[in-house]
Coordinates of C-alpha atoms (C1' of nucleotides) in Angstrom, one line a residue:
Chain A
X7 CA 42.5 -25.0 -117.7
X8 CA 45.8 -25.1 -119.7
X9 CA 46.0 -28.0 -122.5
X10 CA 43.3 -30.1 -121.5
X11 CA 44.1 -32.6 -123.9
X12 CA 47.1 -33.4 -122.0
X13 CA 45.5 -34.3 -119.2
X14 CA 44.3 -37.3 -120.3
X15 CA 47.4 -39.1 -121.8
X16 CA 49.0 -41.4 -119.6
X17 CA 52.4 -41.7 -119.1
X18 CA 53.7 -45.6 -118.2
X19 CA 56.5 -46.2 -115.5
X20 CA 60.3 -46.1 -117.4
X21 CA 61.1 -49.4 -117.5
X22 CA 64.8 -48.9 -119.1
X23 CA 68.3 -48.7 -117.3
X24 CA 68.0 -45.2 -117.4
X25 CA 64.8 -43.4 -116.1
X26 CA 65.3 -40.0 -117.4
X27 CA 66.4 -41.3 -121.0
X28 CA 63.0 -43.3 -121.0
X29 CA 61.1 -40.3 -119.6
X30 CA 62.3 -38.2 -122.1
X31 CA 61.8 -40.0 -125.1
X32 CA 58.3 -40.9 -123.6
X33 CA 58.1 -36.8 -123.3
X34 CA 59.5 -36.5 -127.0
X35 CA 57.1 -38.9 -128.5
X36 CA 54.0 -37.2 -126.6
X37 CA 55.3 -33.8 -128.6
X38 CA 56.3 -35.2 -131.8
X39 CA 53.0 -36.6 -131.9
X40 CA 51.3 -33.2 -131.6
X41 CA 49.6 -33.8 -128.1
X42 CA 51.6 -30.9 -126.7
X43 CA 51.6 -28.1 -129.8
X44 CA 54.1 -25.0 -130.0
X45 CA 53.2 -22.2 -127.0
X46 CA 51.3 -25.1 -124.9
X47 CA 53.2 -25.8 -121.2
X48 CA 53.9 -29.1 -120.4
X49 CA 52.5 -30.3 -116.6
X50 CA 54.6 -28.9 -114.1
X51 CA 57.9 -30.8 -113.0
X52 CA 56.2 -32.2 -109.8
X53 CA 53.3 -33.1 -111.6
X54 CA 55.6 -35.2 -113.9
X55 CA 56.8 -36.9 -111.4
X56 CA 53.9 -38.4 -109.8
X57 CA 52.5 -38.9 -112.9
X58 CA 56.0 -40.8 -114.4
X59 CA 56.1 -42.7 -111.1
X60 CA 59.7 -41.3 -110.6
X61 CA 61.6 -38.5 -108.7
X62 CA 61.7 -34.9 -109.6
X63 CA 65.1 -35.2 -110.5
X64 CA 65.0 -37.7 -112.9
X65 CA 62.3 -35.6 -114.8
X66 CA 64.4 -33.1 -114.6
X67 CA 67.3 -34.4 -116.2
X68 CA 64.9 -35.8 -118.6
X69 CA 63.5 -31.7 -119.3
X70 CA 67.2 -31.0 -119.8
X71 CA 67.5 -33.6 -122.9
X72 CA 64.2 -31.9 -124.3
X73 CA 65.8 -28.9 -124.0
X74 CA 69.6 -29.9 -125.4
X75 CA 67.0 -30.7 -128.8
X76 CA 65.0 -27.2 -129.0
X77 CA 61.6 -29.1 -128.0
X78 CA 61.1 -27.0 -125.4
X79 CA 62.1 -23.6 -123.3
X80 CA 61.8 -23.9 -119.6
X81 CA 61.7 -20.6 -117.8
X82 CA 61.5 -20.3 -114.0
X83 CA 58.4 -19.3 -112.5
X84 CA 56.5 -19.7 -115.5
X85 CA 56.8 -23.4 -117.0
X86 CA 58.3 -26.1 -119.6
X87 CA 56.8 -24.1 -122.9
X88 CA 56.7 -26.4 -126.4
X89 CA 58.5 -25.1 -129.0
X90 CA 57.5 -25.2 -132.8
X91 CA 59.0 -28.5 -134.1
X92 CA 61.0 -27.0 -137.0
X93 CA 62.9 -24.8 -134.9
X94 CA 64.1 -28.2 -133.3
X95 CA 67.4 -30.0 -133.7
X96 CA 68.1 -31.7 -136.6
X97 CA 68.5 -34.9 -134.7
X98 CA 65.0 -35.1 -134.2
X99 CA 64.6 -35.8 -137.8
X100 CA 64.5 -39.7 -137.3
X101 CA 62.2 -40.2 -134.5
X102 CA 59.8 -37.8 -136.5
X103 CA 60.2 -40.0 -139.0
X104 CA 60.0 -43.4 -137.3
X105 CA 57.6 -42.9 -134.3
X106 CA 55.8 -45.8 -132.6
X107 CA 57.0 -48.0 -135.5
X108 CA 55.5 -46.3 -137.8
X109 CA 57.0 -44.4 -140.8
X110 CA 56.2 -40.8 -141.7
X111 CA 56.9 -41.2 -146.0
X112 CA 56.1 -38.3 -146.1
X113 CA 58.3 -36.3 -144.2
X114 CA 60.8 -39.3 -145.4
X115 CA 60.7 -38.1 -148.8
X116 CA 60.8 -34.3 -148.0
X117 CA 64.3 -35.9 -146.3
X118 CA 65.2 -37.9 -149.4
X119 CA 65.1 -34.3 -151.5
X120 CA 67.8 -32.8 -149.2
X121 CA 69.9 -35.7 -148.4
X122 CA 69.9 -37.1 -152.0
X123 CA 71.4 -33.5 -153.0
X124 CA 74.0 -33.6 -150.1
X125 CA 75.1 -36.7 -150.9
X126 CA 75.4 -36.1 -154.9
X127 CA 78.0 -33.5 -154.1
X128 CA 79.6 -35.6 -151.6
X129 CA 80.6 -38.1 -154.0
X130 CA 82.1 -35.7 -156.4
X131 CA 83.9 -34.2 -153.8
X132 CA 85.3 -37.4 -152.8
X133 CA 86.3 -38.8 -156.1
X134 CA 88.2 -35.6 -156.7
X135 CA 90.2 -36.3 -153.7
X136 CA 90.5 -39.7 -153.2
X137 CA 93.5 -41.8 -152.6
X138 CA 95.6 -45.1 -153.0
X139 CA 95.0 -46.2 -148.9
X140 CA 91.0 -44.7 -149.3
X141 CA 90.7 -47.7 -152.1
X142 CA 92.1 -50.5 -149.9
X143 CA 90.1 -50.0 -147.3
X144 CA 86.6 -49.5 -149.9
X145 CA 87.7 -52.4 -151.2
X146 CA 87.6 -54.5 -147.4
X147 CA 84.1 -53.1 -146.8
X148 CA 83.5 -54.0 -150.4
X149 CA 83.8 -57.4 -149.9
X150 CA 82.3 -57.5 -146.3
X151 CA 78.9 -56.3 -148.0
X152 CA 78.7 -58.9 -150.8
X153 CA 79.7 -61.7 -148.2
X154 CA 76.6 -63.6 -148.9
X155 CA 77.3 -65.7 -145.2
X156 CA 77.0 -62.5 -143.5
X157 CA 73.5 -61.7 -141.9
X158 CA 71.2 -59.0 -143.7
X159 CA 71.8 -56.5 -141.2
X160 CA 75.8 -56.3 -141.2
X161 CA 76.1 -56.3 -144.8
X162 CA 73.4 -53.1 -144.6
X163 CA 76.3 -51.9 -142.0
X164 CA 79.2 -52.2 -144.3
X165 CA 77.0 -50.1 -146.7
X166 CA 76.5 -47.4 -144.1
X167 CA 80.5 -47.8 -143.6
X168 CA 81.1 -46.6 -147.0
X169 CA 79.1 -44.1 -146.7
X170 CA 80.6 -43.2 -143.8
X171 CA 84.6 -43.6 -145.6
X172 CA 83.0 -41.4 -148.7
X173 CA 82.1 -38.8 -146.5
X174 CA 85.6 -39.0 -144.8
X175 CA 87.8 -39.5 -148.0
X176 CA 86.3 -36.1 -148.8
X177 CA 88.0 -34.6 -146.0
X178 CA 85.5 -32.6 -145.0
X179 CA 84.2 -32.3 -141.3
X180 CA 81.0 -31.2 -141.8
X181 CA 80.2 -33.9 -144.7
X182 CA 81.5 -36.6 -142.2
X183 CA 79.5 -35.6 -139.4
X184 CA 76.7 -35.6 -141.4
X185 CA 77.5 -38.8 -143.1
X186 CA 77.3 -40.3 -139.6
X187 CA 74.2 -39.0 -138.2
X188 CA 72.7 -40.5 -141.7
X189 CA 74.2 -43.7 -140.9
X190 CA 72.8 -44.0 -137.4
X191 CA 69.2 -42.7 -139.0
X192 CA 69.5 -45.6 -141.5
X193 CA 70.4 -48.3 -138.1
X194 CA 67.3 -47.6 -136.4
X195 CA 64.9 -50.4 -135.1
X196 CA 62.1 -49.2 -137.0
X197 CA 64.4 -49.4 -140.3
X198 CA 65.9 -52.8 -139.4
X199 CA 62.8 -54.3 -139.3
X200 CA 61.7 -53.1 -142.6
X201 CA 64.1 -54.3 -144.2
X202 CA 63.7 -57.7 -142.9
X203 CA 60.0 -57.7 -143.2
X204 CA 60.4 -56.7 -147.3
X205 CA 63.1 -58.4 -147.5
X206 CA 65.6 -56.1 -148.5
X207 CA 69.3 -56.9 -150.3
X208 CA 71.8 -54.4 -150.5
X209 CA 73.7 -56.8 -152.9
X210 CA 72.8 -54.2 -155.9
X211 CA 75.3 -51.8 -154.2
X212 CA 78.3 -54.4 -155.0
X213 CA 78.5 -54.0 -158.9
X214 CA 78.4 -50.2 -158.6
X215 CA 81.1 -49.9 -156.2
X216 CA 83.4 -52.7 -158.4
X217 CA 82.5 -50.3 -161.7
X218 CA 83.0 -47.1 -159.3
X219 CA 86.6 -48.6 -158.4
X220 CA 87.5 -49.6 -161.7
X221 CA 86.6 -46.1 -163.5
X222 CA 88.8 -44.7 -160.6
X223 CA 91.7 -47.3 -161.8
X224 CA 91.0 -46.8 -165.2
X225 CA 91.7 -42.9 -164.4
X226 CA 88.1 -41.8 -165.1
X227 CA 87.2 -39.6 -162.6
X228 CA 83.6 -38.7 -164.3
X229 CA 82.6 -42.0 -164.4
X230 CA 83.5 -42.5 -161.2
X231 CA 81.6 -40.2 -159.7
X232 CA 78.8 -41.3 -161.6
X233 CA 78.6 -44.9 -160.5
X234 CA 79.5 -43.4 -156.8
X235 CA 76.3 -41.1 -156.8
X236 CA 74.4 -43.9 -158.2
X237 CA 75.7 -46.2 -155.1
X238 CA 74.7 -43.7 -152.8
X239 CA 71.4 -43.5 -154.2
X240 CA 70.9 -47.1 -154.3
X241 CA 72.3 -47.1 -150.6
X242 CA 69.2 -44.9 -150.1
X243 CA 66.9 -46.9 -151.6
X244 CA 67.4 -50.5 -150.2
X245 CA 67.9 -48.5 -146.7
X246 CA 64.3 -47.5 -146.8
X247 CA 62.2 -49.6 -149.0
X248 CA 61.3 -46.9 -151.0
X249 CA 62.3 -44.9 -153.9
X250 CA 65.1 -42.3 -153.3
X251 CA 65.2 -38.7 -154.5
X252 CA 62.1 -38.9 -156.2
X253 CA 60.2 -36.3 -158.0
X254 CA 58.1 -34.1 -156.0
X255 CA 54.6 -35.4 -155.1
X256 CA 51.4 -33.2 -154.7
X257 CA 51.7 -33.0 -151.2
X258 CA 54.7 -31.1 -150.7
X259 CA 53.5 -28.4 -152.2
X260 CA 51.5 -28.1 -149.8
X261 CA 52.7 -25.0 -147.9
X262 CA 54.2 -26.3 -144.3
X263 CA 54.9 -23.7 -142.3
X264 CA 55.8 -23.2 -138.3
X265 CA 52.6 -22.0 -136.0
Chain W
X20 CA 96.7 -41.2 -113.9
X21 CA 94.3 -40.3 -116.4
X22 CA 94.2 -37.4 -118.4
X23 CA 97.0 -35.7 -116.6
X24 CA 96.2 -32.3 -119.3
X25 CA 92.6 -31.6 -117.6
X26 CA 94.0 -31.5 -113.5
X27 CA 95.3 -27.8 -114.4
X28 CA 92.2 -26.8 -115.9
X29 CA 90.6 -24.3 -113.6
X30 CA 86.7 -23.6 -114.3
X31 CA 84.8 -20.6 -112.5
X32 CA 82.5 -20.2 -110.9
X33 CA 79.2 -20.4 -113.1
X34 CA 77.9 -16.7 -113.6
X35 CA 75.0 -17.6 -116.0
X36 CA 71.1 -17.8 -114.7
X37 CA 71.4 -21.2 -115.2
X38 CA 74.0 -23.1 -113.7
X39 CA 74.1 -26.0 -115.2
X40 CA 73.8 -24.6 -118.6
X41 CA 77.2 -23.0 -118.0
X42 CA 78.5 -25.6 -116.5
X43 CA 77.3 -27.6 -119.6
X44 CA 79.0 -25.1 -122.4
X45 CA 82.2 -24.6 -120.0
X46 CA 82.6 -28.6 -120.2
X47 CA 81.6 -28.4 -124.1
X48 CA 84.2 -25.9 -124.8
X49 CA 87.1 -27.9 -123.0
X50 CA 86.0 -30.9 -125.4
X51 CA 86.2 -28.5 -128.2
X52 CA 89.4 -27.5 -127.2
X53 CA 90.4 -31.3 -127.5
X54 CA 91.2 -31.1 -123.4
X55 CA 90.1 -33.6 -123.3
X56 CA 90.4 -36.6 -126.7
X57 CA 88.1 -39.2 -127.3
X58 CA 88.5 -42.3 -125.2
X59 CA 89.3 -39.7 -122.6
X60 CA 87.2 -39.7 -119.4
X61 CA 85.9 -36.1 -117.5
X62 CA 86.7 -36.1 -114.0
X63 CA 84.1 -37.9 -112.0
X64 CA 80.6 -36.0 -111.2
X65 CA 81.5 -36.0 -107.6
X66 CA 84.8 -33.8 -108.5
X67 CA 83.3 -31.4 -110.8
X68 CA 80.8 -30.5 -108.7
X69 CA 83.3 -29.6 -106.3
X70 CA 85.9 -27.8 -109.2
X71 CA 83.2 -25.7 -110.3
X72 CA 81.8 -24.8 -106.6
X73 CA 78.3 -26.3 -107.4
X74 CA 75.9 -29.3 -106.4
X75 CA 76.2 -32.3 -108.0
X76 CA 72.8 -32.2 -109.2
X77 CA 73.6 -29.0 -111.7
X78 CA 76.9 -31.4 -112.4
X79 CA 74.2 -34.3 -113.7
X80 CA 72.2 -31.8 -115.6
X81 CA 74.9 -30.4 -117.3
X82 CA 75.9 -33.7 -118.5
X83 CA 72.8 -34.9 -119.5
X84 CA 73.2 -32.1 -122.0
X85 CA 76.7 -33.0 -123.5
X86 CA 75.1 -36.6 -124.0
X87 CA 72.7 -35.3 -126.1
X88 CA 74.5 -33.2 -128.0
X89 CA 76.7 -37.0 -128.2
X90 CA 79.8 -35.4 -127.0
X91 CA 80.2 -37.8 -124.4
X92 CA 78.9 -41.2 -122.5
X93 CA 78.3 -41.8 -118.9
X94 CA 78.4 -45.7 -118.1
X95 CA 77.7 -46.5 -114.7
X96 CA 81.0 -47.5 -112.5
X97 CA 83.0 -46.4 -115.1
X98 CA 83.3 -43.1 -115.7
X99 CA 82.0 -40.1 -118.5
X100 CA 83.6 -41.0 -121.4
X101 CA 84.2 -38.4 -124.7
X102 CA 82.8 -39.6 -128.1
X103 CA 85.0 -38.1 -131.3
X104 CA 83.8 -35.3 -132.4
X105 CA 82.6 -36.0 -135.6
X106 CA 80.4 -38.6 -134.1
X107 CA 78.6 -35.5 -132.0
X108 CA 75.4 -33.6 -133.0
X109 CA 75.3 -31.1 -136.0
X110 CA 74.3 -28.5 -133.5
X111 CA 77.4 -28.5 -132.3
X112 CA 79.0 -27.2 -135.7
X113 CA 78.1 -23.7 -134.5
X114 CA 80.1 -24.0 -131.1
X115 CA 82.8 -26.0 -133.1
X116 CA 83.4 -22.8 -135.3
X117 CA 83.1 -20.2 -133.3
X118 CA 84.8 -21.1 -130.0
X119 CA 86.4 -18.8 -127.3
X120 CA 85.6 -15.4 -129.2
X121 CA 87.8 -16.7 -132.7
X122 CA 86.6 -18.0 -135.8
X123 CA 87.6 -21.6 -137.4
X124 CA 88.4 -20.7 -140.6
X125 CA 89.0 -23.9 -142.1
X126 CA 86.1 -25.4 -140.4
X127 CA 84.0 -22.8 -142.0
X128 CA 85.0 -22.8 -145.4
X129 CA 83.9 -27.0 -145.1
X130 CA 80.6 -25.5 -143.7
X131 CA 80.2 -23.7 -146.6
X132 CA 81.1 -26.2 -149.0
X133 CA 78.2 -28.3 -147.7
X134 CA 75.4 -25.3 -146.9
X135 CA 76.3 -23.7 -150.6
X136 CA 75.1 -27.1 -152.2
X137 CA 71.9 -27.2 -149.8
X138 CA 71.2 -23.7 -150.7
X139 CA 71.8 -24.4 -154.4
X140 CA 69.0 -26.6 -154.6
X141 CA 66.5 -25.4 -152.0
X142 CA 66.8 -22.2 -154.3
X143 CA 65.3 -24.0 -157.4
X144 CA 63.2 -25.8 -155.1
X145 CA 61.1 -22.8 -153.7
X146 CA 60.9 -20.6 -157.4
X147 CA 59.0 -24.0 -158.2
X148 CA 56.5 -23.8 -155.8
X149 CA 56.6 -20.3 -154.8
X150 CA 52.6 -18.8 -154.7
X151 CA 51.4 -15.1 -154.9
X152 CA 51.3 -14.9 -151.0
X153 CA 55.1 -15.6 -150.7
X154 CA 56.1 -12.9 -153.1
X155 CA 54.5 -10.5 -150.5
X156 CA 55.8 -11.6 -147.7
X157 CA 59.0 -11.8 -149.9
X158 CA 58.8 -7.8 -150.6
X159 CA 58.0 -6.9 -146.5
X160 CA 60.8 -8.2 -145.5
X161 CA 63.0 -6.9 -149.0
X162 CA 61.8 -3.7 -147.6
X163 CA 62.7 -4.1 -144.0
X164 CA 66.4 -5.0 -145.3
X165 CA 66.6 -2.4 -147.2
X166 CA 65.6 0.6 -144.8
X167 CA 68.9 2.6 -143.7
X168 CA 66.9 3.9 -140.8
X169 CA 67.3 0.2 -139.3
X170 CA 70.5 -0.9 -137.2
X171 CA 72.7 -3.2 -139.0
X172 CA 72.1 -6.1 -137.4
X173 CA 68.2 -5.8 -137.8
X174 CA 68.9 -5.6 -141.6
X175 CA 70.7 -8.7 -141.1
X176 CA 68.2 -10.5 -139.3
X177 CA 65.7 -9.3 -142.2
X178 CA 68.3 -11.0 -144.4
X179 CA 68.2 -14.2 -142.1
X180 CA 64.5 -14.2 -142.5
X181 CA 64.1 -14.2 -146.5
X182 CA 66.7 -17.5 -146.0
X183 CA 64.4 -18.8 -143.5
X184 CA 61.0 -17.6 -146.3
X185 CA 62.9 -18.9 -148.8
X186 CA 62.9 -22.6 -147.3
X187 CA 59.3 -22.6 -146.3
X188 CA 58.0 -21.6 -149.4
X189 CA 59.5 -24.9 -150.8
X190 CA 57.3 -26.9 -148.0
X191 CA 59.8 -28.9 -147.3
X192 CA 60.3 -29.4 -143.5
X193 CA 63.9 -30.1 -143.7
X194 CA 64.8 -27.5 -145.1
X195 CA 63.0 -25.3 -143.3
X196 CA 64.3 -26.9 -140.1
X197 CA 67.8 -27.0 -141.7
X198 CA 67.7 -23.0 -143.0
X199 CA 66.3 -22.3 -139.4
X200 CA 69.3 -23.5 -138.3
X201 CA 71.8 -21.8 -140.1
X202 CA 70.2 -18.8 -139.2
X203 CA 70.6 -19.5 -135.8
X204 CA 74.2 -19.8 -136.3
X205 CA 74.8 -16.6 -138.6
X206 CA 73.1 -14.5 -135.7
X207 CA 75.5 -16.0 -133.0
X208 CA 76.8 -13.3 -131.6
X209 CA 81.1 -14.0 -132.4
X210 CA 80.0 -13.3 -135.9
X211 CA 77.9 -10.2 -135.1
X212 CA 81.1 -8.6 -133.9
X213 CA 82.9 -9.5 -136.9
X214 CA 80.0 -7.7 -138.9
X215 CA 80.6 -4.6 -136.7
X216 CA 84.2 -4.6 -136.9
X217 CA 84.3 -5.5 -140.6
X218 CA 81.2 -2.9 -141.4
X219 CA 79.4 -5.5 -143.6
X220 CA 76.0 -4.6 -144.9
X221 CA 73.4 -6.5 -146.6
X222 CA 72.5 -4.1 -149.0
X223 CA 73.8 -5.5 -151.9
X224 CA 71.1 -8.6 -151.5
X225 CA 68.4 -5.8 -152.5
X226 CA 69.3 -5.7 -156.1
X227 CA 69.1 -9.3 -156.5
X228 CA 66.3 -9.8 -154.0
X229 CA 64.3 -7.4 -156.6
X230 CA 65.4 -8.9 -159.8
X231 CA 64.4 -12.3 -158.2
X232 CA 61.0 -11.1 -158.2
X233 CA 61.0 -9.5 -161.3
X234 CA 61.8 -12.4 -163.2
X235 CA 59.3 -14.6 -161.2
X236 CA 56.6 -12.0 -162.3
X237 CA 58.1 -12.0 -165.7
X238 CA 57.4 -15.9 -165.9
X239 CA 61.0 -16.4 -165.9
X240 CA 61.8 -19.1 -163.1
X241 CA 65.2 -19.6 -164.5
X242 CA 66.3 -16.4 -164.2
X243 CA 64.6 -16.2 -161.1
X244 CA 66.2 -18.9 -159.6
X245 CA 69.6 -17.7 -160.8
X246 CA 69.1 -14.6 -159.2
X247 CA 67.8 -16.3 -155.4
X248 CA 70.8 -18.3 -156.0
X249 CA 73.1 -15.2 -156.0
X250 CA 71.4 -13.9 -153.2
X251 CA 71.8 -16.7 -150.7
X252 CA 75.4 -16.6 -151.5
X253 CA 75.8 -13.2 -150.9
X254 CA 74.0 -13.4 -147.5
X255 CA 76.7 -16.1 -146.8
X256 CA 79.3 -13.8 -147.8
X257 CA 78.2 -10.8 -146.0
X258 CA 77.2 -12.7 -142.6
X259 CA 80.5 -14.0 -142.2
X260 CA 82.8 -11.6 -143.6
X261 CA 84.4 -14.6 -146.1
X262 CA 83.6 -15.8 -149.7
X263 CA 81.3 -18.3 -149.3
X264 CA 81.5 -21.4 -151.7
X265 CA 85.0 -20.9 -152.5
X266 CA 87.6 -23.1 -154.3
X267 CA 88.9 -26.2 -151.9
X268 CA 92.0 -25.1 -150.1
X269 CA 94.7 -27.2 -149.9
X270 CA 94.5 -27.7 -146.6
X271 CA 91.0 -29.4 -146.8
X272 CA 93.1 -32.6 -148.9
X273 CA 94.8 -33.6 -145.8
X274 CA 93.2 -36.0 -144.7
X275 CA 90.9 -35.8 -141.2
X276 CA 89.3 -38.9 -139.9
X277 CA 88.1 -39.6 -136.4
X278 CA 90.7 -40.9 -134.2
Chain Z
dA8 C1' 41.1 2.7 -115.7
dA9 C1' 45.8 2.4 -114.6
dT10 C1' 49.2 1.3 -111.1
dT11 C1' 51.2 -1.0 -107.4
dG12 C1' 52.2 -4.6 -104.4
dC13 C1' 51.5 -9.2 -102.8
dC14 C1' 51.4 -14.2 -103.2
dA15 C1' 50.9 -18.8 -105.1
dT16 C1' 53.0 -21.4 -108.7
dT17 C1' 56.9 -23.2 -110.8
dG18 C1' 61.6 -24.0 -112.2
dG19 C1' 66.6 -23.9 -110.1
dT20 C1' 69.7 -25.4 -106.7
dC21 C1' 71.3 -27.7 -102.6
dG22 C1' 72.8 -31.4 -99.3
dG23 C1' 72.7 -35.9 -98.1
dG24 C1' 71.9 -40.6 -98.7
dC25 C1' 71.5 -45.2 -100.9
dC26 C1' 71.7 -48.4 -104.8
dA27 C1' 73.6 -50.5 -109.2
dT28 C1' 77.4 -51.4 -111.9
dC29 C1' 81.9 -51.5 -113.5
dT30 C1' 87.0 -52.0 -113.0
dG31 C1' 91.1 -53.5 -111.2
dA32 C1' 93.5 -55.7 -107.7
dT33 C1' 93.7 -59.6 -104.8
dA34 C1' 93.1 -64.3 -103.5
dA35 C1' 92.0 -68.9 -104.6
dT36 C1' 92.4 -72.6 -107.7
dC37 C1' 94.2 -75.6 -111.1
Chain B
dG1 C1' 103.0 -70.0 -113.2
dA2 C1' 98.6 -69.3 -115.3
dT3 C1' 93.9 -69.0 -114.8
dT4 C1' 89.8 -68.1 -112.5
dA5 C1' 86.9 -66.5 -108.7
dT6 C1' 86.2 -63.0 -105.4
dC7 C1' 85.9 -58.6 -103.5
dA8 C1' 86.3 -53.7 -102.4
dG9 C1' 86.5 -49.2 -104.1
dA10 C1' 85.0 -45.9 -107.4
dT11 C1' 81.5 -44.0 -110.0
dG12 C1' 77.1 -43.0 -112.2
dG13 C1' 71.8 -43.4 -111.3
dC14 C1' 68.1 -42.3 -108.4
dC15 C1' 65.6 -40.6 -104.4
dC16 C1' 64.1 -37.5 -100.6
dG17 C1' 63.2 -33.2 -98.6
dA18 C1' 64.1 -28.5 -98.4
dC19 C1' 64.8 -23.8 -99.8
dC20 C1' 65.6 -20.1 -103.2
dA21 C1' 64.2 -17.1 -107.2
dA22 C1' 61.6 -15.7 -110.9
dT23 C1' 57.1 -15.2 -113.0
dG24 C1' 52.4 -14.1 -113.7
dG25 C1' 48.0 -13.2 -112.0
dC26 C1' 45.1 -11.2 -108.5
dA27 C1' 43.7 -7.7 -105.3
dA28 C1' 44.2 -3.5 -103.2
dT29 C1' 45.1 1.2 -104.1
dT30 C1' 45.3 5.4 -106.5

DNA sequence: AATTGCCATTGGTCGGGCCATCTGATAATC
DNA sequence: GATTATCAGATGGCCCGACCAATGGCAATT
């Protein structure tokens, strides 16, 4: 009897445009939430499909997403077999943080301590090589955040936008990529609707960028960097609700290792 | 007549186990290889299926890859249409750099820029919550790595694995899923032949994987970190046949957005 | 006890078909 | 002539049924 805890969970019809995209995230939850563990097999295509209410195919092509993200290895003759969750994509960051609504802080913080370090070298990076056309166009999503007739949640998106123009100002591919797939983290549902549940104001961010534009007028680079990091960080912080880059808390040290 | 480039482009015949895997990293590398731009669409499903010689089925799988990896959308009765790169997964970064047998350069020394931070920290990170049992599983594989019985490459795998020990013993998943990824990359095998043809060897990590652990068991965490520090740069170094961390070339100020 | 060969299971591929949606051109209207 | 409504083709999404190919376990054999 492989898995027999799987047995039980139920799988409900897709109801998006797309089957296989609603199968697999349906498939993705089920392993993020540890009712398929690393070495277990997931039910056999066929079975999927009955149980999904949809055609082989569409599980399928919903297998090959789960695949495309390292959850899973599917070898012929044998079966779909779960792999361990940190040897998964990095994309799969955000859904383990925000699954069913909910928010895993911890994990969330254990993310905090890697971007917030990322991020502080970004800024220096991009202070070093910043230039007359970067500040005009900082300056327009400048005043698009601290447009006070603007809803919450397009203000937040200007603040993702700089972000975004740090990471590209420091010409650096592999900071911009990353600088985007932290601004689609921070525009998730889950996300969103903290924010509008505490209330959250990215207004702060506006007098840090001003002073981060005038030390950059004023021809001091330090300084600059300074109030930049500190934008980032508050960026962070009134993104989340929470603290960002905070000090280590007991249970990190917890040792976390694959099975 | 769109995207007149891509109607020369002859693919093969898929050789792989999988078909729709090649298919899938055939149609990745022509994106790489900017045939096709963003805004751009691939040929209708219908067509590749007949330009590679298989079913349109292993078409449909492969592209259900390339839109995960965010490479590309498909929007029924339009068409598959390519995303910019630097919108796409991180995952791709490895493919990005090492493409058709030859090495990005450039592309690699911004890799570096952003890993060497990230390795900076998670250094410091793990001598802070390092425990008795790490340091043993530290010295098994400081022995594997340095045995000259072993093949090259196994060395370097050993090598890979005190990266990947290193970021478990800080507990943070991130990192872990983040150094699990790098190792993934440095083992690709573009990279082993550049080992091979350069003659790179790991050994010089011995000397500072040994002082690491002699300061940690002197009580000296500074030192010890210091010394991890070196260490993970010089695995950089030696995997790739490069510095690793170096000064910012002048060719990284031009600027590179996303068209 | 070890080896060999067989077979059910399971993923991989195929061919064909129909539906849903979008785009662009055409026709109708003002 | 400009605008709007309509429609047909193109294209992705999904389904069905079938067969192939690899795997792993079981049974027969040695």
């Amino acid at each position: 009897m492989m898995a027999p805890i799987v047995g039980v969970r139920v799988f409900r019809p897709p109801q998006r445009r797309r089957l296989h995209e609603d199968v697999a995230e349906q498939l993705r939850d089920a392993i993020l939430e540890n009712h398929y563990r690393a070495g277990d097999k997931l039910p056999p295509e066929r079975e999927l499909a009955e149980r999904f209410g949809v055609n082989r195919t569409s599980i399928r092509e919903a297998i090959k997403t789960l695949e495309s993200w390292g959850l899973v290895v599917a070898r012929q003759g044998d079966g779909i077999i779960v792999q361990p969750l940190v040897e998964a994509s990095l994309d799969l960051i955000g859904p383990m943080i925000f699954r069913q609504g909910r928010i895993d802080t911890a994990l969330l913080r254990e993310m905090q301590e890697v971007v917030s370090v990322v991020l502080y070298e970004m800024a220096r990076a991009a202070v070093e090589r910043l230039k007359q056309e970067h500040l005009r166009e900082l300056k327009e999503w400048r005043n698009r955040l601290a447009d006070p007739s603007l809803p919450r949640e397009e203000r937040f998106a200007a603040a993702r936008a700089i972000m975004v123009l740090v990471a590209d100002i420091t010409g650096n591919r592999v900071w911009q990529m990353v600088a985007r797939r932290l601004r689609n983290m921070l525009a998730s549902a889950p996300l969103q609707k903290t924010r509008e549940r505490l209330q959250l104001d990215p207004s702060p961010l506006v007098g840090l960028i001003d002073s981060c534009v005038d030390a950059v007028e004023a021809g001091k680079p330090k300084e600059a960097v300074a109030r930049l990091r500190e934008a980032l960080r508050v960026l962070g912080e009134s993104s989340v609700g929470m603290p960002f880059g905070t000090a280590i808390t007991p249970s990190l040290l917890r040792r976390r290792r694959s099975t």
